[in-house]
XYZ file of C-alpha atoms in Angstrom:
737
model
C -44.382 -8.347 0.577
C -41.630 -10.673 -0.629
C -42.015 -11.524 -4.299
C -41.779 -15.322 -4.539
C -41.833 -16.677 -8.105
C -43.012 -20.159 -8.980
C -41.476 -21.784 -12.062
C -41.525 -25.396 -13.372
C -38.881 -27.562 -11.702
C -37.439 -28.630 -15.039
C -36.400 -25.010 -15.709
C -34.321 -24.685 -12.515
C -31.057 -25.095 -14.430
C -31.942 -22.769 -17.306
C -32.533 -19.099 -18.071
C -29.415 -17.950 -16.201
C -29.060 -15.091 -18.668
C -32.302 -13.287 -19.560
C -33.034 -14.060 -23.193
C -32.807 -10.424 -24.309
C -29.113 -10.357 -23.294
C -28.054 -13.498 -25.205
C -26.438 -12.571 -28.559
C -28.007 -13.954 -31.696
C -26.721 -17.440 -32.491
C -25.499 -18.029 -28.923
C -26.914 -19.963 -25.994
C -26.859 -19.185 -22.280
C -23.587 -21.106 -21.875
C -21.498 -19.179 -24.415
C -19.523 -17.163 -21.823
C -19.105 -20.235 -19.627
C -17.490 -22.056 -22.564
C -15.144 -19.101 -23.064
C -14.163 -19.157 -19.390
C -13.682 -22.924 -19.322
C -12.800 -24.148 -22.840
C -12.212 -27.814 -23.600
C -15.734 -29.148 -23.592
C -14.546 -32.023 -25.782
C -13.008 -33.668 -22.696
C -16.504 -34.338 -21.350
C -18.944 -37.040 -22.457
C -22.416 -38.177 -21.551
C -23.013 -40.820 -18.906
C -23.457 -44.444 -19.868
C -26.272 -46.602 -18.554
C -24.127 -48.256 -15.892
C -22.936 -44.925 -14.513
C -26.510 -43.644 -14.314
C -27.529 -46.818 -12.498
C -24.725 -46.355 -9.941
C -25.577 -42.681 -9.456
C -29.247 -43.493 -8.840
C -28.309 -46.257 -6.416
C -26.175 -43.704 -4.512
C -29.291 -41.511 -4.024
C -28.385 -38.899 -6.646
C -31.048 -37.151 -8.738
C -30.811 -35.131 -11.937
C -33.410 -33.221 -13.909
C -31.835 -34.531 -17.135
C -29.117 -37.188 -17.082
C -28.134 -36.147 -20.614
C -26.846 -32.789 -19.301
C -24.642 -34.341 -16.623
C -21.322 -34.551 -18.464
C -18.208 -36.340 -17.177
C -14.593 -37.038 -18.115
C -13.301 -40.433 -19.197
C -11.896 -41.105 -15.710
C -15.131 -40.368 -13.896
C -16.007 -42.714 -11.027
C -19.758 -42.682 -10.243
C -19.155 -44.408 -6.895
C -17.668 -41.117 -5.650
C -20.879 -39.129 -6.145
C -23.524 -39.593 -3.437
C -26.734 -37.875 -2.288
C -26.452 -34.969 -4.730
C -29.111 -33.119 -6.751
C -28.075 -31.916 -10.211
C -29.814 -29.327 -12.377
C -28.852 -27.873 -15.732
C -25.519 -28.505 -17.453
C -23.069 -29.937 -14.937
C -19.599 -31.108 -16.008
C -17.405 -33.209 -13.740
C -13.725 -33.984 -14.274
C -11.677 -36.954 -13.142
C -12.658 -38.556 -9.832
C -10.269 -41.097 -8.283
C -10.308 -43.051 -5.039
C -8.127 -40.694 -3.008
C -8.642 -38.330 -0.135
C -7.351 -34.756 -0.087
C -5.687 -33.393 3.046
C -5.159 -29.780 4.010
C -4.254 -28.544 7.492
C -5.397 -31.846 9.088
C -8.676 -31.739 7.182
C -9.025 -35.039 5.308
C -11.853 -35.391 2.798
C -12.547 -38.129 0.208
C -12.512 -37.059 -3.418
C -16.011 -36.789 -4.858
C -19.323 -34.944 -4.665
C -21.518 -35.579 -1.628
C -24.725 -34.236 -0.052
C -24.954 -31.165 -2.286
C -27.342 -29.350 -4.610
C -25.515 -28.338 -7.782
C -26.817 -26.159 -10.620
C -24.867 -25.474 -13.813
C -21.317 -25.923 -12.515
C -18.037 -27.187 -13.965
C -15.608 -29.166 -11.813
C -11.946 -29.923 -12.444
C -10.152 -33.125 -11.527
C -10.314 -34.772 -8.110
C -12.405 -32.191 -6.325
C -14.115 -32.501 -2.945
C -17.650 -31.042 -2.826
C -19.344 -32.029 0.429
C -22.433 -30.633 2.129
C -22.805 -27.586 -0.098
C -26.504 -26.815 0.324
C -26.803 -24.698 -2.808
C -24.095 -24.288 -5.463
C -24.907 -22.559 -8.730
C -22.978 -21.149 -11.697
C -19.382 -21.776 -10.657
C -16.335 -23.054 -12.511
C -14.140 -24.993 -10.085
C -10.487 -25.919 -10.654
C -8.514 -29.064 -9.858
C -8.124 -30.521 -6.363
C -10.433 -27.955 -4.806
C -12.036 -28.675 -1.425
C -15.448 -27.107 -0.690
C -17.252 -28.357 2.402
C -20.022 -27.104 4.678
C -21.193 -24.092 2.681
C -24.777 -22.859 2.931
C -25.000 -20.905 -0.308
C -22.535 -20.512 -3.152
C -23.939 -18.835 -6.226
C -23.285 -16.390 -9.042
C -25.782 -14.015 -10.633
C -25.849 -13.270 -14.347
C -24.875 -9.659 -13.621
C -21.904 -10.474 -11.372
C -19.100 -7.897 -11.491
C -16.736 -9.443 -8.936
C -16.036 -6.155 -7.154
C -15.266 -4.107 -10.242
C -16.910 -0.702 -10.674
C -18.650 -1.586 -13.907
C -22.187 -2.177 -15.148
C -23.617 -5.077 -17.131
C -26.181 -4.746 -19.899
C -29.441 -3.217 -18.767
C -28.208 -1.976 -15.374
C -28.808 1.520 -14.059
C -25.940 3.800 -13.026
C -27.228 3.732 -9.432
C -25.927 0.179 -8.912
C -22.334 0.970 -9.911
C -19.804 0.472 -7.113
C -17.592 3.512 -6.454
C -14.812 3.839 -3.902
C -15.431 7.164 -2.186
C -11.830 7.678 -1.088
C -10.202 10.765 0.468
C -13.477 12.607 1.051
C -16.786 11.646 2.677
C -18.819 13.578 0.108
C -17.613 11.343 -2.746
C -15.831 14.278 -4.376
C -12.803 12.080 -5.102
C -14.584 8.781 -5.813
C -12.966 6.277 -8.203
C -14.227 3.149 -9.961
C -12.356 0.134 -8.565
C -10.989 -2.512 -10.909
C -9.022 -5.701 -10.476
C -5.356 -4.762 -10.775
C -5.821 -1.167 -9.598
C -2.554 0.020 -8.035
C -2.172 2.644 -5.303
C -0.747 4.944 -7.961
C -3.868 4.493 -10.107
C -6.153 5.394 -7.217
C -4.024 8.446 -6.374
C -3.962 9.695 -9.979
C -7.720 9.352 -10.316
C -8.428 11.022 -6.963
C -6.497 14.165 -7.974
C -7.100 16.764 -10.751
C -10.854 16.749 -10.239
C -11.117 20.027 -12.120
C -9.761 18.342 -15.262
C -12.981 16.870 -16.655
C -11.290 15.461 -19.762
C -8.761 13.549 -17.667
C -11.459 12.265 -15.299
C -13.526 11.082 -18.262
C -10.530 9.238 -19.686
C -9.868 7.397 -16.408
C -13.454 6.178 -16.516
C -13.190 5.171 -20.158
C -9.974 3.220 -19.541
C -11.607 1.361 -16.662
C -14.713 0.432 -18.616
C -12.520 -0.630 -21.538
C -10.970 -3.304 -19.267
C -14.272 -5.176 -19.190
C -17.188 -6.031 -21.411
C -20.732 -5.510 -20.231
C -22.073 -8.925 -21.178
C -24.180 -10.816 -18.697
C -23.494 -14.423 -17.814
C -19.956 -14.746 -16.444
C -19.584 -17.556 -13.897
C -17.828 -17.328 -10.573
C -14.493 -19.139 -10.500
C -12.625 -21.109 -7.855
C -8.928 -21.601 -8.648
C -6.952 -24.831 -8.353
C -6.241 -26.167 -4.860
C -8.439 -23.589 -3.166
C -9.982 -24.742 0.120
C -13.384 -23.414 1.275
C -14.921 -24.704 4.491
C -17.607 -23.755 7.000
C -18.756 -20.601 5.188
C -22.317 -19.273 5.100
C -22.770 -17.211 1.907
C -20.428 -16.907 -1.069
C -22.033 -14.933 -3.890
C -20.546 -13.444 -7.062
C -16.993 -14.286 -6.033
C -13.989 -14.886 -8.268
C -11.121 -16.652 -6.490
C -7.572 -17.370 -7.602
C -5.647 -20.555 -6.936
C -4.554 -21.864 -3.537
C -6.795 -19.526 -1.553
C -8.094 -20.603 1.870
C -11.561 -19.450 2.976
C -12.777 -20.719 6.337
C -15.689 -19.733 8.540
C -16.633 -16.545 6.679
C -20.148 -15.234 7.242
C -20.620 -13.483 3.919
C -18.449 -12.987 0.849
C -20.253 -11.088 -1.902
C -19.194 -9.365 -5.116
C -15.472 -9.968 -4.663
C -12.318 -10.738 -6.578
C -9.934 -12.676 -4.336
C -6.508 -12.768 -5.964
C -4.325 -15.664 -4.873
C -1.443 -17.660 -6.363
C 0.731 -20.571 -5.180
C 3.485 -18.158 -4.118
C 1.125 -15.490 -2.712
C -1.732 -17.293 -0.954
C -4.710 -15.284 0.259
C -6.615 -16.415 3.360
C -9.986 -15.284 4.721
C -11.013 -16.489 8.166
C -13.750 -16.748 10.735
C -16.606 -14.288 11.062
C -15.610 -12.063 8.143
C -18.168 -10.173 6.091
C -16.722 -8.748 2.881
C -18.872 -7.053 0.237
C -17.970 -5.174 -2.972
C -14.228 -5.547 -2.810
C -11.029 -6.549 -4.573
C -8.375 -8.356 -2.554
C -4.724 -8.478 -3.602
C -2.447 -11.483 -3.649
C -1.028 -12.835 -0.409
C -3.534 -11.093 1.891
C -4.754 -12.262 5.306
C -8.249 -11.353 6.530
C -9.258 -12.858 9.868
C -11.557 -12.740 12.896
C -14.687 -10.717 12.337
C -13.482 -8.215 9.757
C -16.150 -6.045 8.124
C -15.180 -4.532 4.764
C -17.528 -2.879 2.272
C -16.520 -1.087 -0.939
C -12.821 -1.609 -0.504
C -9.567 -2.526 -2.158
C -6.753 -4.348 -0.443
C -3.238 -4.200 -1.876
C -1.001 -7.252 -2.072
C 0.494 -8.759 1.084
C -1.771 -6.789 3.423
C -3.786 -7.808 6.452
C -7.155 -7.021 8.026
C -7.653 -8.576 11.460
C -9.563 -8.621 14.742
C -12.803 -6.893 13.825
C -11.287 -4.191 11.627
C -13.757 -2.090 9.637
C -12.633 -0.937 6.207
C -15.244 0.994 4.227
C -14.968 3.017 1.019
C -11.187 2.820 1.256
C -8.062 1.656 -0.543
C -5.422 0.034 1.676
C -2.015 -0.180 -0.010
C 0.405 -3.100 -0.196
C 2.294 -4.461 2.828
C -0.094 -2.879 5.322
C -1.944 -4.030 8.427
C -5.180 -2.790 9.955
C -6.584 -4.508 13.035
C -9.507 -3.733 15.317
C -10.051 -0.134 14.264
C -12.212 1.767 11.800
C -11.038 3.224 8.487
C -13.490 5.004 6.189
C -13.196 7.042 2.977
C -9.405 6.912 2.937
C -6.623 6.314 0.427
C -3.658 4.695 2.151
C -0.333 4.102 0.426
C 1.806 0.993 1.137
C 3.367 0.212 4.528
C 0.636 1.439 6.870
C 0.074 0.123 10.402
C -3.035 0.639 12.538
C -3.620 -1.825 15.334
C -5.911 -0.580 18.052
C -9.672 -0.828 18.489
C -10.211 2.746 19.657
C -8.744 4.583 16.674
C -10.314 5.727 13.466
C -9.123 7.260 10.242
C -11.609 8.989 7.960
C -11.391 11.166 4.840
C -7.610 10.998 4.656
C -4.853 10.484 2.131
C -1.963 8.826 3.965
C 1.164 8.435 1.856
C 2.585 5.349 3.561
C 5.251 4.431 6.132
C 2.580 5.451 8.635
C 1.435 4.243 12.039
C -1.822 5.314 13.699
C -1.855 4.778 17.468
C -4.659 3.886 19.881
C -7.167 6.615 20.585
C -6.279 8.587 17.467
C -9.368 10.275 16.046
C -8.515 11.525 12.608
C -11.349 12.624 10.415
C -15.130 12.689 10.058
C -17.426 15.675 9.818
C -17.559 15.959 13.620
C -14.394 18.056 13.778
C -14.745 20.202 10.687
C -17.378 22.565 9.312
C -18.827 20.041 6.883
C -18.652 16.492 5.646
C -16.181 17.362 2.909
C -13.041 17.926 5.007
C -9.791 16.152 4.118
C -6.429 15.354 5.611
C -3.226 14.854 3.637
C -0.223 13.312 5.361
C 2.998 12.650 3.472
C 4.774 9.385 4.216
C 6.063 8.738 7.698
C 2.988 10.062 9.528
C 2.958 9.046 13.233
C 0.285 10.601 15.453
C 0.730 9.527 19.069
C -1.815 8.009 21.456
C -5.126 9.869 21.731
C -4.338 12.398 19.030
C -7.323 14.349 17.750
C -7.016 16.424 14.586
C -9.267 18.838 12.754
C -9.859 18.678 9.040
C -8.474 20.151 6.803
C -4.885 19.457 7.808
C -1.649 18.757 5.952
C 1.649 17.292 7.133
C 5.150 17.119 5.660
C 6.979 13.764 5.441
C 7.811 12.036 8.709
C 5.784 14.183 11.051
C 5.246 12.883 14.565
C 2.499 14.371 16.741
C 2.529 14.221 20.521
C -0.575 13.108 22.378
C -2.997 16.037 22.250
C -6.366 17.370 21.237
C -5.265 19.806 18.540
C -7.862 22.596 18.522
C -7.383 23.958 14.981
C -6.423 22.916 11.479
C -2.696 22.339 10.957
C -0.350 22.860 8.015
C 3.072 21.540 9.012
C 5.704 22.048 6.278
C 8.777 20.799 8.181
C 9.766 17.161 7.541
C 10.936 14.925 10.391
C 9.340 17.318 12.868
C 7.814 16.841 16.310
C 4.546 18.723 16.767
C 3.268 19.466 20.280
C 0.250 21.223 21.714
C 1.572 23.091 24.771
C -1.626 23.588 26.749
C 0.059 25.329 29.701
C 1.411 28.124 27.483
C -1.433 27.904 24.958
C 0.901 27.585 22.008
C 1.708 25.187 19.203
C 5.314 23.986 19.234
C 7.135 22.487 16.271
C 10.648 21.048 16.425
C 11.892 20.577 12.835
C 14.297 17.674 12.140
C 13.384 16.015 15.453
C 13.560 12.476 14.053
C 16.915 13.152 12.426
C 18.366 14.529 15.643
C 16.894 12.170 18.245
C 15.469 8.973 16.781
C 17.857 7.562 14.230
C 17.209 3.996 15.377
C 13.542 4.237 14.381
C 14.252 5.919 11.048
C 16.945 3.506 9.921
C 15.166 0.430 11.266
C 11.904 1.382 9.589
C 13.664 1.894 6.257
C 15.109 -1.603 6.574
C 11.760 -3.000 7.745
C 9.724 -1.544 4.882
C 12.061 -3.049 2.306
C 12.326 -6.453 3.997
C 8.535 -6.728 4.372
C 7.794 -6.007 0.744
C 6.640 -9.507 -0.243
C 4.821 -8.527 -3.434
C 5.290 -11.083 -6.197
C 4.586 -8.433 -8.863
C 6.468 -5.218 -8.149
C 4.995 -3.015 -10.861
C 5.481 0.105 -8.774
C 8.910 0.623 -7.229
C 8.231 1.587 -3.621
C 10.715 3.970 -2.002
C 11.648 2.593 1.427
C 14.351 4.997 2.650
C 13.585 8.129 4.622
C 16.077 10.150 2.560
C 14.633 10.347 -0.937
C 13.623 13.024 -3.456
C 10.349 13.811 -1.675
C 11.891 14.339 1.756
C 14.950 16.167 0.421
C 12.803 18.581 -1.596
C 10.723 19.157 1.509
C 13.915 19.878 3.472
C 14.984 22.507 0.925
C 11.638 24.261 1.324
C 12.041 24.093 5.094
C 15.498 25.657 4.924
C 13.982 28.615 3.080
C 11.227 28.945 5.676
C 13.657 28.777 8.586
C 15.861 31.399 6.934
C 12.851 33.638 6.352
C 11.522 33.325 9.913
C 14.963 33.804 11.447
C 15.687 36.707 9.100
C 12.461 38.475 10.078
C 13.334 38.012 13.727
C 16.860 39.381 13.117
C 15.618 42.389 11.132
C 12.922 43.280 13.639
C 15.499 43.134 16.434
C 18.326 45.031 14.711
C 16.715 47.091 11.925
C 13.262 47.997 13.179
C 12.867 50.993 10.785
C 14.251 49.347 7.595
C 12.626 47.095 5.057
C 14.406 44.343 3.181
C 13.658 42.086 0.241
C 12.885 38.446 0.916
C 16.310 37.430 -0.405
C 18.038 39.888 1.927
C 15.899 38.756 4.847
C 16.751 35.116 4.173
C 20.456 35.963 3.964
C 20.297 37.500 7.454
C 18.418 34.434 8.651
C 20.927 31.980 7.154
C 23.776 33.798 8.877
C 21.953 33.769 12.196
C 20.993 30.106 11.941
C 24.549 29.112 10.986
C 26.119 30.788 14.016
C 28.109 28.268 16.040
C 28.211 30.338 19.206
C 24.886 32.056 19.740
C 22.307 29.521 18.614
C 18.649 30.387 18.372
C 16.709 28.346 20.917
C 13.271 29.168 19.519
C 11.391 31.380 17.066
C 7.871 32.704 17.302
C 6.372 32.874 13.844
C 3.379 34.736 12.374
C -0.064 33.608 13.455
C -2.287 31.738 11.026
C 0.826 30.217 9.443
C 1.094 26.630 10.698
C -2.159 26.607 12.645
C -5.536 28.157 11.905
C -5.663 30.102 15.162
C -4.571 33.350 16.775
C -2.308 31.750 19.351
C 1.488 31.681 19.344
C 3.293 29.151 17.151
C 6.850 28.457 18.231
C 9.686 26.792 16.297
C 11.994 24.966 18.713
C 15.761 24.594 18.167
C 15.738 26.223 14.710
C 19.550 26.505 14.527
C 20.064 22.829 15.299
C 17.360 21.874 12.811
C 18.883 24.099 10.120
C 22.305 22.475 10.381
C 20.846 18.978 10.700
C 18.797 19.462 7.557
C 21.885 20.586 5.630
C 23.957 17.676 6.932
C 21.362 15.127 5.878
C 21.067 16.588 2.389
C 24.816 16.152 2.056
C 24.600 12.630 3.497
C 21.840 11.762 1.022
C 23.864 13.062 -1.920
C 27.096 11.330 -0.947
C 25.267 8.115 -0.081
C 23.829 8.003 -3.598
C 27.226 8.876 -5.061
C 28.991 6.095 -3.158
C 26.260 3.625 -4.123
C 26.731 4.629 -7.755
C 30.471 4.007 -7.507
C 29.817 0.608 -5.898
C 27.576 -0.416 -8.793
C 30.085 0.747 -11.429
C 33.312 -1.089 -10.674
C 35.372 0.630 -13.348
C 34.386 4.118 -12.243
C 37.305 6.546 -12.574
C 38.220 9.698 -10.668
C 37.607 11.888 -13.709
C 34.164 10.316 -14.128
C 33.351 11.095 -10.491
C 34.444 14.727 -10.704
C 32.550 15.173 -13.974
C 29.415 13.701 -12.409
C 29.623 16.064 -9.447
C 30.524 19.115 -11.555
C 28.031 18.834 -14.409
C 25.139 21.247 -13.702
C 21.969 19.318 -12.897
C 18.450 20.489 -12.154
C 16.845 19.343 -8.907
C 13.520 17.929 -10.044
C 10.313 17.933 -8.025
C 8.929 14.448 -7.390
C 5.437 13.302 -6.448
C 4.696 10.348 -4.210
C 2.449 8.326 -6.528
C 1.158 5.456 -4.415
C 4.562 4.980 -2.794
C 6.562 5.472 -5.999
C 8.561 8.665 -6.564
C 7.955 10.126 -10.030
C 9.068 13.545 -11.381
C 6.160 15.955 -11.730
C 7.122 16.745 -15.332
C 6.815 13.087 -16.309
C 3.462 12.865 -14.526
C 2.213 15.903 -16.432
C 3.249 14.271 -19.697
C 1.508 11.020 -18.685
C -1.765 12.855 -18.077
C -1.485 14.704 -21.382
C -1.006 11.388 -23.203
C -4.046 9.934 -21.446
C -6.225 12.884 -22.480
C -4.945 12.773 -26.082
C -5.584 8.994 -26.347
C -1.893 8.254 -26.828
C -2.305 6.145 -23.688
C -5.556 4.175 -23.844
C -5.355 1.598 -21.046
C -4.403 1.167 -17.414
C -1.898 -1.439 -18.571
C -0.015 1.326 -20.379
C -0.126 3.391 -17.188
C 1.349 0.416 -15.345
C 4.037 0.141 -18.033
C 4.802 3.799 -17.317
C 5.170 2.984 -13.600
C 7.370 -0.018 -14.330
C 9.576 1.980 -16.697
C 10.108 4.708 -14.111
C 10.898 2.072 -11.524
C 13.749 0.848 -13.714
C 15.011 4.406 -14.206
C 14.554 5.487 -10.597
C 18.087 4.687 -9.437
C 19.534 7.026 -12.065
C 16.874 9.681 -11.416
C 17.579 9.552 -7.706
C 21.321 9.875 -8.334
C 20.795 12.934 -10.534
C 18.480 14.431 -7.908
C 21.113 13.791 -5.238
C 23.863 15.442 -7.298
C 21.619 18.443 -7.997
C 20.863 18.703 -4.282
C 24.573 18.599 -3.458
C 25.323 21.329 -5.993
C 22.505 23.504 -4.661
C 23.788 23.055 -1.136
C 27.316 24.070 -2.189
C 26.745 26.885 -4.644
C 29.808 27.974 -6.656
C 31.862 25.123 -5.192
C 34.666 23.784 -7.369
C 34.621 19.972 -7.240
C 38.340 19.248 -7.190
C 40.156 16.080 -6.149
C 40.910 17.661 -2.787
C 37.282 18.550 -2.219
C 36.125 15.069 -3.225
C 38.542 13.575 -0.711
C 37.186 15.894 1.995
C 33.633 14.860 1.162
C 34.427 11.132 1.293
C 36.097 11.621 4.669
C 33.099 13.640 5.849
C 30.777 10.880 4.668
C 32.586 8.194 6.671
C 32.667 10.395 9.766
C 28.979 11.135 9.365
C 28.162 7.448 8.933
C 30.101 6.615 12.088
C 28.233 9.301 14.018
C 24.985 8.030 12.560
C 25.787 4.568 13.893
C 26.472 6.081 17.301
C 23.089 7.853 17.156
C 21.318 4.655 16.124
C 22.894 2.764 18.992
C 22.270 5.616 21.432
C 18.569 5.768 20.474
C 18.241 2.125 21.484
C 20.659 2.392 24.426
C 18.241 4.744 26.184
C 15.791 1.840 26.548
C 18.452 -0.090 28.473
C 19.598 2.808 30.669
C 16.226 4.288 31.602
C 15.670 3.487 35.314
C 11.916 3.401 34.815
C 12.346 0.650 32.254
C 14.892 -1.216 34.348
C 12.786 -1.170 37.526
C 10.578 -4.055 36.360
C 13.490 -6.495 36.148
C 15.333 -8.143 39.007
C 18.693 -7.436 37.397
C 20.403 -6.851 34.085
C 20.341 -10.537 33.200
C 16.572 -10.719 33.531
C 16.164 -7.557 31.456
C 18.327 -8.991 28.682
C 16.439 -12.295 28.886
C 13.182 -10.411 28.300
C 14.144 -7.739 25.735
C 17.425 -9.155 24.424
C 20.984 -7.865 24.596
C 21.716 -4.512 23.024
C 24.777 -5.898 21.230
C 22.676 -8.719 19.804
C 19.912 -6.511 18.388
C 19.686 -7.877 14.824
C 19.231 -4.493 13.173
C 22.168 -2.915 15.035
C 24.399 -5.887 14.208
C 23.413 -5.602 10.570
C 24.065 -1.845 10.445
C 27.470 -2.174 12.097
C 28.477 -4.835 9.587
C 27.301 -2.624 6.727
C 29.290 0.333 8.061
C 32.448 -1.788 8.211
C 31.955 -2.885 4.605
C 31.388 0.699 3.462
C 34.501 1.966 5.246
C 36.579 -0.687 3.480
C 34.974 0.145 0.134
C 35.628 3.886 0.432
C 39.208 3.320 1.535
C 39.727 1.097 -1.521
C 38.085 3.770 -3.670
C 40.376 6.453 -2.315
C 43.395 4.217 -2.918
C 42.291 3.553 -6.497
C 41.862 7.282 -7.094
C 45.107 8.224 -5.310
C 43.179 10.118 -2.638
C 44.501 8.179 0.338
C 45.391 10.143 3.486
């Protein structure tokens, strides 16, 4: 049976906060006055104003609690019912216009309980509006219910006085069994969510994360919902316990409940038709449209949910888009794309720069032994159409998977690799360095795209956009060791069947074999249960080509950072350059922390400071992120130099060698430009692509001219500038040819 209470009508605007939760000496409006100070700007109505309001068919339970500003115009308030303390700012004879919607300033046809209104607002046909503080020049029209409860938390994972733990909102990211759940809070960054989701065995650290989150908020009851200046809300059904920033645009939503909607004049958030959003925090500059369903979620800045997307128990990082599909129990770093209705992503940590294709089925307890399986994919994860994966699986940076139903768990350590399920031969095939060898256009264009699409107005975390960075380079070094080991075992078993060798000796044989210019290894069969949890053959394709490509790109990465350093230090001298290259440097290990690369040693120190209470707030954690962002250029340079030194052990960095390296760099860059152009050229030369056009002119009219491709034009111009710069550098250092 529904419990329907009957109370006297004259109490409708009172008892918002239960009396036991009102501090001694305070009234039920004390938090409202803190949220909206300046009560001295309001006054009581005069007799004439009350007369006009009554004539305009307005009612009020107590005209003494309807407060107005000096520039209040009672003629602009019609057919409204007021209860409790209502305060109205300036009302002038204007209309407000937004996107062809024109509405006269004033309050019309609405029931209003205990609300504050800024200057020149439009409130029209709001059937029930209770406990909101509304900014200036706000338009709210055609809303069925707009209310705030005394225990509103606005999407944050906190409790108010008297509430049981069972009602706390957790984000059950990364794992369907809630083993990595975190408490969401307004301002939570991808790096925060990642930190909290890891180190679950460290109970002291986990306790401190919780304490820092709860310290962000008080547990008092009675906070009002807020609507920021110039926000427009129209044709919505239910808006409950919602806090909205300025300049937001909410239209046609079915239900918005327990939300923080961040929005600013330079990063406007919009929520559109048919959306149902519950228990969430939405970043600045987001777009949510057309039937989206999101429950227990966080949305990073400048991200989009569209076309019936379902986002549940998940964190979607900045600059990302999800449309149509289903994403559950996942932590997704910035720059993620997922567009198609028949794909889902469940119980996964995806480290950004990712794209999930149609038909991809990644996750859930239907393809693992229990509901606690996980998938971890480093940045650059691209499963192809109709890819099915088993949990648990793990993938190195920039792994691309061909269309397949992969029958067993995978652990792919090779970055930039192509993974294939060869059904005809019943074997798993992995081609390391595939992207580097065959798809330079995509790699370089994506790096440019990720940076250009980063529209965050607050860049607390520095997001790495390039495919060559400390995480990928460290992964390449590990892959070189693996390739040497696998090739060395093959060589020893072929040539020294009765002898045993140390791992170092085996790798030395492998390095020699992989470096051979004449007799290249075409493939390697590696031990079972290594990359795939099965007894079938696993084959490494083109290991010699991959080995050399990996080494070349480490050198490219190092010299690219070196040249960039010289460009940013105009007075850099030859002796400084040789000293930089010669000074022994340690290659640090970096973690991808929500899209930001941070040395593991610094992360360890951060966690120790959190546990010891030297760091006591998330703001200090964010200061840590910001500080590392400022230092990242130098850290990356040192990592690049260390990588170069490790690649060229015992090399003497003389003037002659530096000249050779600069010449190599320019040659490599030219070849890279050829590869970029060739990757795109194939789309113009492929007869199966050309067959749909009458002639070349029609093809170019549809897809554009190759020579006019904006990214290619930009890259060619950049190469020309870099060639000139390096020639000038060589001249300045007396290294000219």
